[in-house]
N, CA, C and O atoms as a DFTB+ gen file, in Angstrom:
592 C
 N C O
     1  1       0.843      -1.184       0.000
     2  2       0.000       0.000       0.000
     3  2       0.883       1.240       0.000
     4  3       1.900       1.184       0.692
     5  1       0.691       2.079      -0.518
     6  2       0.839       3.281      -0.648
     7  2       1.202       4.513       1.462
     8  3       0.485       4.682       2.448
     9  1       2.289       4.871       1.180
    10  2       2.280       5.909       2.496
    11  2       1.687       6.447       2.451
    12  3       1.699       7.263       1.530
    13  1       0.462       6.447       3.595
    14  2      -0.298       7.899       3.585
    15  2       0.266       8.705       4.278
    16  3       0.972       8.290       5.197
    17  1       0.115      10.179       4.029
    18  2       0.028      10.862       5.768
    19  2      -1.031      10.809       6.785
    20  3      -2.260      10.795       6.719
    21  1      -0.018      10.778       7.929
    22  2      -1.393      10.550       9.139
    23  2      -1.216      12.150      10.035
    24  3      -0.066      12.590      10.006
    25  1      -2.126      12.903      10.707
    26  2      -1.731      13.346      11.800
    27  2      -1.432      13.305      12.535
    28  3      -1.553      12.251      13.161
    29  1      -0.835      14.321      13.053
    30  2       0.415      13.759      14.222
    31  2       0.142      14.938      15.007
    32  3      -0.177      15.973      14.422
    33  1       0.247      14.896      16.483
    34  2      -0.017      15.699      17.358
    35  2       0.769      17.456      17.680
    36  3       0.405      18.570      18.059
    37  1       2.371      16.556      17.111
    38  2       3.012      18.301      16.694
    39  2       2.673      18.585      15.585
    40  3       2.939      17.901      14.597
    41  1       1.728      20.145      15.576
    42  2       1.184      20.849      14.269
    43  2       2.548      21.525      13.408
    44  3       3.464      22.334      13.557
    45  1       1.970      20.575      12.414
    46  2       3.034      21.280      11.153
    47  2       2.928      22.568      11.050
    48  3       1.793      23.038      10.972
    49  1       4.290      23.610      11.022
    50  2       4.827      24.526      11.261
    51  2       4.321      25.228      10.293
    52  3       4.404      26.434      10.528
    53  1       3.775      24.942       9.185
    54  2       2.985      26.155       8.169
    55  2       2.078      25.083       7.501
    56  3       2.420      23.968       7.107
    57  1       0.460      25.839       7.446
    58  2      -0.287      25.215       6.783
    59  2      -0.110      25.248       5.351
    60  3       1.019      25.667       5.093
    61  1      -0.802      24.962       4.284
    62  2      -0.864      24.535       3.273
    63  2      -1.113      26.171       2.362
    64  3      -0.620      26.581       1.311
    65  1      -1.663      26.521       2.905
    66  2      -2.092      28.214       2.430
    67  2      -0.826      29.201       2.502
    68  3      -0.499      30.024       1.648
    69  1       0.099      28.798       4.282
    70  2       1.743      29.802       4.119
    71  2       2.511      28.939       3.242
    72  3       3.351      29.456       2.505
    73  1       2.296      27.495       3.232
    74  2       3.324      26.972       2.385
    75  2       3.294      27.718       1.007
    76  3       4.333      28.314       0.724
    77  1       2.250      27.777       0.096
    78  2       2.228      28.626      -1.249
    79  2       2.381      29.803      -1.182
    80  3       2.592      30.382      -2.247
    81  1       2.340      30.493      -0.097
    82  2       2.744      31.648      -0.116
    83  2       4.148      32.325      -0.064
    84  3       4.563      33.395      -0.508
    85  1       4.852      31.096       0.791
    86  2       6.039      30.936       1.261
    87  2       6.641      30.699      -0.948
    88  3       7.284      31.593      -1.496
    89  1       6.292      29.626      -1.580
    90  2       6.221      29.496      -2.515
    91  2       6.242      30.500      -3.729
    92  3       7.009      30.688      -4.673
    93  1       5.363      30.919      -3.401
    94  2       5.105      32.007      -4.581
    95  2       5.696      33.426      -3.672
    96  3       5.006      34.426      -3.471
    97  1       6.466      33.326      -3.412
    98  2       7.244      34.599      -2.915
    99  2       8.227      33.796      -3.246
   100  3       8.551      34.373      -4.284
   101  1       9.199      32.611      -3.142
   102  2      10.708      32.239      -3.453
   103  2      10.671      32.143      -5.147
   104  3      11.627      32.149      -5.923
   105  1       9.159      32.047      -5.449
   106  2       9.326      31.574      -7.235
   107  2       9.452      32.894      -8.030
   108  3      10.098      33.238      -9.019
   109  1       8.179      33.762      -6.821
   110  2       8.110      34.907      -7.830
   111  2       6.740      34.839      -8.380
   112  3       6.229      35.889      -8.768
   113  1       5.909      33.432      -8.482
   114  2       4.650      33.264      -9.179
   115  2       3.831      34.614      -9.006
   116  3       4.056      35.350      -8.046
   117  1       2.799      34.940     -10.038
   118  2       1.910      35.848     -10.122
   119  2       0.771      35.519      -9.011
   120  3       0.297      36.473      -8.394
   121  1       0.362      34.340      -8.762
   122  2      -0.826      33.905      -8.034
   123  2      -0.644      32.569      -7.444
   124  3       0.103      31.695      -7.884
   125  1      -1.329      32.501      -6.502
   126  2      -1.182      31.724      -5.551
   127  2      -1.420      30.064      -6.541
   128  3      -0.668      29.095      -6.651
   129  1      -2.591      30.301      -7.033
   130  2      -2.677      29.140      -8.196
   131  2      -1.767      28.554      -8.811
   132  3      -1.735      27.324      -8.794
   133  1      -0.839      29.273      -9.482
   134  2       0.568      29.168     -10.080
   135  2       1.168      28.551      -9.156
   136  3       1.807      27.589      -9.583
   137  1       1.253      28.787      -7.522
   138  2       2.227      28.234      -7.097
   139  2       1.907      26.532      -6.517
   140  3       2.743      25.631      -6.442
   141  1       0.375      26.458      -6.140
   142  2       0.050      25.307      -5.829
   143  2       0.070      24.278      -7.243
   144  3       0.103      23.087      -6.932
   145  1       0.058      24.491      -8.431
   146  2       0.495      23.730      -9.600
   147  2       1.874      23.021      -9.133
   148  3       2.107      21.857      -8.810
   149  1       2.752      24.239      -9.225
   150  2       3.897      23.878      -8.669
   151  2       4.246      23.056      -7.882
   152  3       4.993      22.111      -8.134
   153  1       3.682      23.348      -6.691
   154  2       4.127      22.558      -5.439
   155  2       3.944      21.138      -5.682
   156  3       4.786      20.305      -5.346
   157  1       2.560      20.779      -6.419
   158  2       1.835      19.526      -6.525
   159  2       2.976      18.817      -7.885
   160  3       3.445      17.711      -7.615
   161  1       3.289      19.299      -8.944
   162  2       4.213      18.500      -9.581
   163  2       6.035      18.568      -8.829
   164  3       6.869      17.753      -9.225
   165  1       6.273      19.268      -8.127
   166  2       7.724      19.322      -7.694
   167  2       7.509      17.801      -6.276
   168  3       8.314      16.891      -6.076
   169  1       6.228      18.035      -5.580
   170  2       6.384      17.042      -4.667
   171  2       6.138      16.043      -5.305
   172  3       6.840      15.198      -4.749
   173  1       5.567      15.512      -6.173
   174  2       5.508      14.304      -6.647
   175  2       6.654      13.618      -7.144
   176  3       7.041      12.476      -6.896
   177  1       7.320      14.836      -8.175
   178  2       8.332      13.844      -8.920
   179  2       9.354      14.186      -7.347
   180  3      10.495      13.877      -7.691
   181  1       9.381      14.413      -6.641
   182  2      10.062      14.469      -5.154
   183  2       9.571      12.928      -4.579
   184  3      10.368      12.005      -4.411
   185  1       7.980      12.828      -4.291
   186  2       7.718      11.093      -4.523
   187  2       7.622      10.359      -4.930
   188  3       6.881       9.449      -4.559
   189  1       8.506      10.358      -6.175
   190  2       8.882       8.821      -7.161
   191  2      10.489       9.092      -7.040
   192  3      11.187       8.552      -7.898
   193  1      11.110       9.863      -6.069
   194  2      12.671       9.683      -5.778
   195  2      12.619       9.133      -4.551
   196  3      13.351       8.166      -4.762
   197  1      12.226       9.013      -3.188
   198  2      12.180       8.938      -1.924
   199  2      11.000       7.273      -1.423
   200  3       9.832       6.900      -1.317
   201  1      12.249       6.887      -1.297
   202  2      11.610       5.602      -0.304
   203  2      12.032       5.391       0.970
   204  3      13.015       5.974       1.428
   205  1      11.137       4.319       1.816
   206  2      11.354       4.188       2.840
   207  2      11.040       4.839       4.574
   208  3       9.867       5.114       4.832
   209  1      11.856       5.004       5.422
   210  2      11.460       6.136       6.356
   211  2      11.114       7.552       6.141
   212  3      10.164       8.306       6.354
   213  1      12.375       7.591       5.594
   214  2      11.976       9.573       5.069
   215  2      11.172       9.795       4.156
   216  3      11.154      11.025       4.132
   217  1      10.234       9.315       3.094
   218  2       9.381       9.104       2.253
   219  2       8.390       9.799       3.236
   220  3       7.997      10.965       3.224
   221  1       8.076       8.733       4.128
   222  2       7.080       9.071       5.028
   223  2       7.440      10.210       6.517
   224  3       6.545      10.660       7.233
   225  1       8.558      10.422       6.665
   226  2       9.062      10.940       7.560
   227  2       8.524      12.671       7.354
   228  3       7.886      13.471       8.039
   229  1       9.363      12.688       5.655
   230  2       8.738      13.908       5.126
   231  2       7.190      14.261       5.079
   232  3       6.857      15.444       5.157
   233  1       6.205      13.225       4.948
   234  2       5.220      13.864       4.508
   235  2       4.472      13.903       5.960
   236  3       3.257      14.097       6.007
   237  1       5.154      13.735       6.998
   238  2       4.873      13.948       8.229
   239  2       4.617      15.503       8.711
   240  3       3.793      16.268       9.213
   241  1       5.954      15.385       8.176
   242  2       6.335      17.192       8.193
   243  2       5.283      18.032       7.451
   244  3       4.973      18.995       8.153
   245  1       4.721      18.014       6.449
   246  2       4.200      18.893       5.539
   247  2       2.984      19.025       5.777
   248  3       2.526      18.230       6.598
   249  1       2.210      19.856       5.283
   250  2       0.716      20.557       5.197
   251  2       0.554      18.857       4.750
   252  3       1.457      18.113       4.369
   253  1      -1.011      18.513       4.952
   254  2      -1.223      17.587       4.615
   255  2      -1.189      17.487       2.542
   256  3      -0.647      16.739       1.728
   257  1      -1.997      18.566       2.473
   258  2      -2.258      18.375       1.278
   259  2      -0.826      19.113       0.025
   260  3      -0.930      19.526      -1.130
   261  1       0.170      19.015       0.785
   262  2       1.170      18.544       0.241
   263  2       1.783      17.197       0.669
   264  3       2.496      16.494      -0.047
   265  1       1.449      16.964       1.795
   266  2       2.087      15.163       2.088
   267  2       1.257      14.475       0.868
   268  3       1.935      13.621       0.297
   269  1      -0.040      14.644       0.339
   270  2      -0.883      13.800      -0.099
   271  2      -0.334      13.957      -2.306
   272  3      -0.531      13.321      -3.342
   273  1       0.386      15.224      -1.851
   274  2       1.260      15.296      -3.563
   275  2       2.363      14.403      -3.428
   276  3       2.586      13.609      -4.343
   277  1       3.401      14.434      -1.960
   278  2       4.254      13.506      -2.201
   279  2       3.939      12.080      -2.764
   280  3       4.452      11.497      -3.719
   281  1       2.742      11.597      -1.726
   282  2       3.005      10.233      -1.396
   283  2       2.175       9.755      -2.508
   284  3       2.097       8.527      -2.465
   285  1       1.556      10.244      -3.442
   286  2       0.779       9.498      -4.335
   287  2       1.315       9.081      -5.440
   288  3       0.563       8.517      -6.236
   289  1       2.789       9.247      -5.798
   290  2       3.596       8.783      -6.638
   291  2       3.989       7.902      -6.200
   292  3       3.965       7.915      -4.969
   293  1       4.520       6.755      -6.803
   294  2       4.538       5.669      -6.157
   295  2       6.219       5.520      -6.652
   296  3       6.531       5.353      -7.831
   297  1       6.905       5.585      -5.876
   298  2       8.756       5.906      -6.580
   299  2       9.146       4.631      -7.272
   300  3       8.733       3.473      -7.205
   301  1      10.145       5.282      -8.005
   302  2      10.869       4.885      -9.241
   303  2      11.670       3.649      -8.692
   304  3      11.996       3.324      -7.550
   305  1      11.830       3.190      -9.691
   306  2      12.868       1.853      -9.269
   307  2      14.471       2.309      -9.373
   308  3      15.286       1.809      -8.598
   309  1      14.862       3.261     -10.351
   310  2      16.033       3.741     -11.089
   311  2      15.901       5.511     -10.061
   312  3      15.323       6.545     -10.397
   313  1      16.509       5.275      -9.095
   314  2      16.612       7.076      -8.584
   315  2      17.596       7.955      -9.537
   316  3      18.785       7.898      -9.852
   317  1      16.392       8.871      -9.860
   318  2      17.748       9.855     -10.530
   319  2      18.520      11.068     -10.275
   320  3      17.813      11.796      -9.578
   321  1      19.370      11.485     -10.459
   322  2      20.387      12.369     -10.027
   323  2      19.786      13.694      -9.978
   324  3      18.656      13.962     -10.385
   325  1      20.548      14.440      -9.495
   326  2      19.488      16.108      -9.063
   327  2      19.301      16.531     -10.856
   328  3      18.135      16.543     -11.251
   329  1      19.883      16.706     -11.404
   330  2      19.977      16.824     -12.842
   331  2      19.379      16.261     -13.452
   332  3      18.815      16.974     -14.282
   333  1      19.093      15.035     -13.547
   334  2      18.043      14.182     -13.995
   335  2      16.700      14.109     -13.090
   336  3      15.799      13.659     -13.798
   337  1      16.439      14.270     -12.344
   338  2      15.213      14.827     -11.986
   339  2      15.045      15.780     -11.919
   340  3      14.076      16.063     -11.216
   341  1      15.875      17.064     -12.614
   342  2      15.270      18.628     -13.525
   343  2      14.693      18.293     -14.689
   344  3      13.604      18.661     -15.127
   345  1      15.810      17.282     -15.354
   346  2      15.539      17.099     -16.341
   347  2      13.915      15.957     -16.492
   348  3      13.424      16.145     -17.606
   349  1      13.279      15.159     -15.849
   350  2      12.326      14.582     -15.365
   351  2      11.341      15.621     -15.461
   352  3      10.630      15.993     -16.395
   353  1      11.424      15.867     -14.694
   354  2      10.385      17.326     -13.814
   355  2      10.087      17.929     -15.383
   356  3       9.034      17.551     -15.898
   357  1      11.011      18.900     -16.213
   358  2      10.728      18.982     -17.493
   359  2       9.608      19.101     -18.493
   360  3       8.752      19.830     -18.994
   361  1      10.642      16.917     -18.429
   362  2       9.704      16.611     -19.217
   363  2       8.255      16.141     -19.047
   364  3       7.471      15.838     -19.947
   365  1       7.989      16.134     -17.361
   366  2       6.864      15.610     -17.502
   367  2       5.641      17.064     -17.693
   368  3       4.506      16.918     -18.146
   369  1       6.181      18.298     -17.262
   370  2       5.373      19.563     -17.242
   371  2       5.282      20.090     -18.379
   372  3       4.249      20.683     -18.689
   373  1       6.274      19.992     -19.185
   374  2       6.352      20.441     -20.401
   375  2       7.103      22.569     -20.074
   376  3       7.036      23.598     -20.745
   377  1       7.549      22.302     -19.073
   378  2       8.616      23.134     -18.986
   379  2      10.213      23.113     -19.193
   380  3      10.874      22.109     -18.927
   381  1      10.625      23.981     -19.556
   382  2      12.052      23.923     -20.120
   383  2      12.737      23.763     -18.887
   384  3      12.223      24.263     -17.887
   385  1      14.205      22.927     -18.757
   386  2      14.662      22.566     -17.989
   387  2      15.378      24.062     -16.864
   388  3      15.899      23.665     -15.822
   389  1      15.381      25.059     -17.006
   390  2      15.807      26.177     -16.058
   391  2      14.735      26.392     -15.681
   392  3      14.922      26.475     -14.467
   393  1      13.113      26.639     -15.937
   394  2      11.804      26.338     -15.331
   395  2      12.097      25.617     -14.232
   396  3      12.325      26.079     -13.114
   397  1      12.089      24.046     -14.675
   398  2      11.815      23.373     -13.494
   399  2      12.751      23.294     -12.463
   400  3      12.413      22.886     -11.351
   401  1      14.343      23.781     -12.814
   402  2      15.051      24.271     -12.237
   403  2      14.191      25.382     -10.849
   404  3      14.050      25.302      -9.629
   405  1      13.934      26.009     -11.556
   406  2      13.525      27.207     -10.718
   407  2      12.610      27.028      -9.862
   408  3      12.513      27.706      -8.839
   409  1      11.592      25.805     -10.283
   410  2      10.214      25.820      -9.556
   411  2      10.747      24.826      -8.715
   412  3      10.011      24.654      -7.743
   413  1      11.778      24.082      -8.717
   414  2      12.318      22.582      -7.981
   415  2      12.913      23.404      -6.883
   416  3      13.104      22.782      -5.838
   417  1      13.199      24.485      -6.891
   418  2      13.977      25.530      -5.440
   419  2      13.207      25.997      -4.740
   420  3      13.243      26.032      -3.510
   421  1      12.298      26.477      -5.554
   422  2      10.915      27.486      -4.756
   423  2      10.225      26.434      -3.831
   424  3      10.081      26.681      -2.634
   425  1       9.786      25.227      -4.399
   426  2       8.923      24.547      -3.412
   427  2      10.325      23.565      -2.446
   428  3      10.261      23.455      -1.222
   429  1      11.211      23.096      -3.076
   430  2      12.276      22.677      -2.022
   431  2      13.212      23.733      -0.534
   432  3      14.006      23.418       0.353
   433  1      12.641      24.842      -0.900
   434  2      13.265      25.709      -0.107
   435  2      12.394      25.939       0.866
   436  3      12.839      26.456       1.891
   437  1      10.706      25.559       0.773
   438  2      10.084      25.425       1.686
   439  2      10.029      24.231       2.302
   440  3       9.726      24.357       3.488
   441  1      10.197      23.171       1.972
   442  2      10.307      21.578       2.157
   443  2      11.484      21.617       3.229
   444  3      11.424      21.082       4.336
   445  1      12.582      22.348       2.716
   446  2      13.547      22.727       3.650
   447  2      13.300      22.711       5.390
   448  3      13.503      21.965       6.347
   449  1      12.837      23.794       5.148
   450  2      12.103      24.359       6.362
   451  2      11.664      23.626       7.144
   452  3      12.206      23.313       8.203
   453  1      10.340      23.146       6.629
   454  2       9.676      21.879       7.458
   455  2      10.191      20.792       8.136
   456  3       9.983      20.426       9.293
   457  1      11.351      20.012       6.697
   458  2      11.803      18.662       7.128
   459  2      12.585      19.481       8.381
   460  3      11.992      19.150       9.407
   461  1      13.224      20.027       8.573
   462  2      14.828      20.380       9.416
   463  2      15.862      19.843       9.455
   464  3      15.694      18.753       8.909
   465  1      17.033      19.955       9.830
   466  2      17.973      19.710       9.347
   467  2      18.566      18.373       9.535
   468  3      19.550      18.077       8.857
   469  1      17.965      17.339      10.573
   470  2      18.488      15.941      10.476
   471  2      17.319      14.878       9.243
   472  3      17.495      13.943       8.461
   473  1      16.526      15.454       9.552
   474  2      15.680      15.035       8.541
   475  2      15.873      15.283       6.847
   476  3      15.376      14.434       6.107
   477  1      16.471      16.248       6.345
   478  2      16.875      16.711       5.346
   479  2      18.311      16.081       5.439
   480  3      18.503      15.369       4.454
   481  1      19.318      16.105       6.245
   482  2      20.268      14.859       5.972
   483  2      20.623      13.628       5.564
   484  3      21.488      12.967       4.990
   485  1      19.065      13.593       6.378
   486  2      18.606      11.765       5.735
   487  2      18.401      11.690       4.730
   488  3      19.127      10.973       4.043
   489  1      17.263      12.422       4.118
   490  2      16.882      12.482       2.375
   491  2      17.995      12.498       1.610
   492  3      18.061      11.664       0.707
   493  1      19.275      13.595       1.835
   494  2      20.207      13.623       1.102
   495  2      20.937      12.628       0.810
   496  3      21.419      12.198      -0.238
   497  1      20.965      12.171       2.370
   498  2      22.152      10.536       1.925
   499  2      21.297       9.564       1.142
   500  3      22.002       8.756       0.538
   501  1      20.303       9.429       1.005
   502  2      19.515       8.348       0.139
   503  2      19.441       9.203      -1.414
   504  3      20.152       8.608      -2.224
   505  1      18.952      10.097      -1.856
   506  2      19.318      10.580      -3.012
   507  2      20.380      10.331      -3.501
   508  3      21.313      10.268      -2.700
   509  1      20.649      10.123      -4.769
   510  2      22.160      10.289      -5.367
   511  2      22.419      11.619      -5.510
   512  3      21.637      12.514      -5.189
   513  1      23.699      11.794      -6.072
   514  2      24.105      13.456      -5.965
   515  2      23.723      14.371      -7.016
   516  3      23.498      14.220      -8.217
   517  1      23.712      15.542      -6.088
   518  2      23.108      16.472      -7.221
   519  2      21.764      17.213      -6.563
   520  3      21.181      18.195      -7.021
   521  1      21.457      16.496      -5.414
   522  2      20.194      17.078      -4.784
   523  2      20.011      18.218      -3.850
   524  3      18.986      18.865      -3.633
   525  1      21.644      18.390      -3.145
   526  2      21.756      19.407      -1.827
   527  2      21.154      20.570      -2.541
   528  3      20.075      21.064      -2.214
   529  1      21.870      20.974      -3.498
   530  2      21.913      22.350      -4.081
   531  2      20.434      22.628      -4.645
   532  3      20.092      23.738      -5.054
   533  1      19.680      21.620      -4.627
   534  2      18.086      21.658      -4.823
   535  2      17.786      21.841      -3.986
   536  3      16.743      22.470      -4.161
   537  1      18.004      21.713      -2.712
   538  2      17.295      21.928      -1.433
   539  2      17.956      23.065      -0.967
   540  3      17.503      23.536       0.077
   541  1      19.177      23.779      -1.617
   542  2      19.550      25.141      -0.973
   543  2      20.675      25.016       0.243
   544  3      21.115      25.637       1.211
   545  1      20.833      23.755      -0.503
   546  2      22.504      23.310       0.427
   547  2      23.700      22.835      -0.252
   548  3      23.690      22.237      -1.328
   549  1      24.926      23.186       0.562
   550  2      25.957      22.768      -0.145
   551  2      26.066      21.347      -0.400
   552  3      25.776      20.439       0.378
   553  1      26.662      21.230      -1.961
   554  2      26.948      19.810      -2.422
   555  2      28.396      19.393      -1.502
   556  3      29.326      20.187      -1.358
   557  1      28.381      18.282      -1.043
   558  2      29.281      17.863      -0.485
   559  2      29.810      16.723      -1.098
   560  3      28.818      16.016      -1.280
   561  1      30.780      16.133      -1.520
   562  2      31.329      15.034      -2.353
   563  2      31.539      14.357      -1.533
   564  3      32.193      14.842      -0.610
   565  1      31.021      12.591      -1.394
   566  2      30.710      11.702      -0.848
   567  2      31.828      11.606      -1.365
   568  3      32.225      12.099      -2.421
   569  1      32.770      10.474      -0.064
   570  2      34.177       9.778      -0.205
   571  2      33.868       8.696      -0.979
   572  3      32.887       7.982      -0.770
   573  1      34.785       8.514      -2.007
   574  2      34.999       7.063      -2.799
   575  2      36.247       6.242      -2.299
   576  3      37.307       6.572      -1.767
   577  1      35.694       5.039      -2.682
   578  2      36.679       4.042      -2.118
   579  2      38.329       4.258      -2.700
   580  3      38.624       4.867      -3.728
   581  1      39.247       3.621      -1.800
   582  2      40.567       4.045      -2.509
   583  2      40.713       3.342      -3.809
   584  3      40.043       2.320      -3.954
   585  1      41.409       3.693      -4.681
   586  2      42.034       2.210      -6.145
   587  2      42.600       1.335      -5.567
   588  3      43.240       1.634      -4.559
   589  1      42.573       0.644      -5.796
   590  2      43.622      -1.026      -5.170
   591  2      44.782      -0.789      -5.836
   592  3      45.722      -1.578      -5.737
């Protein structure tokens, strides 16, 4: 079955109404409409990257009716790189890839917020690379093994 979100007794830190607002002030959108489009395709293709605890951990965190954009994607088998899920995002909106660039910051910079910062650690280490700087953090280069 599918993660739902459930409520949880600590009230998420911005409802669903500051989240787009929060939104459409980092995007710039003209109207609030514009930005809930947004939010609803950036969290999704956000839930066909994210399995497991933080899948659900995140949509803990969020307005519900953004937990309910994450979790209804049902994630990918193949996770793709921050770049390839611009490039994703894209193609599924039919926006040019600095678009979804742009709209992948606006609603991740509020996502930010919510998750906090051990929680957003977690997501990162399960993403492949390429994702910090989507969320408005430094890329850090994961150690590779030595050559033999």
């Amino acid at each position: 079955m599918y993660d739902q979100p459930r409520a949880h007794s600590s009230q998420t830190s911005m409802t669903f109404e500051q989240m787009l607002e929060r939104v459409r002030y980092e995007g710039a959108y003209p109207t609030r409409e514009r930005a809930a489009v947004v939010v609803r395709q950036v969290l999704a293709a956000l839930g066909r990257q994210l399995t497991g605890n933080e899948r659900g951990d995140l949509a803990q965190c969020l307005p519900v009716e953004a937990a309910l954009a994450l979790t209804a994607s049902v994630p990918d088998g193949a996770p793709l790189t921050g770049w390839g899920f611009v490039k994703d995002l894209a193609a599924r909106t039919g926006a040019t890839p600095a678009t979804a660039r742009w709209d992948t910051g606006a609603v991740l910079a509020a996502v930010t917020r919510l998750a906090g910062p051990d929680l957003l650690a977690r997501i990162l280490h399960q993403l492949p690379d390429g994702y910090a700087l989507l969320f408005g953090q430094a890329e850090l280069r994961r150690p590779e093994p030595a050559a033999a």
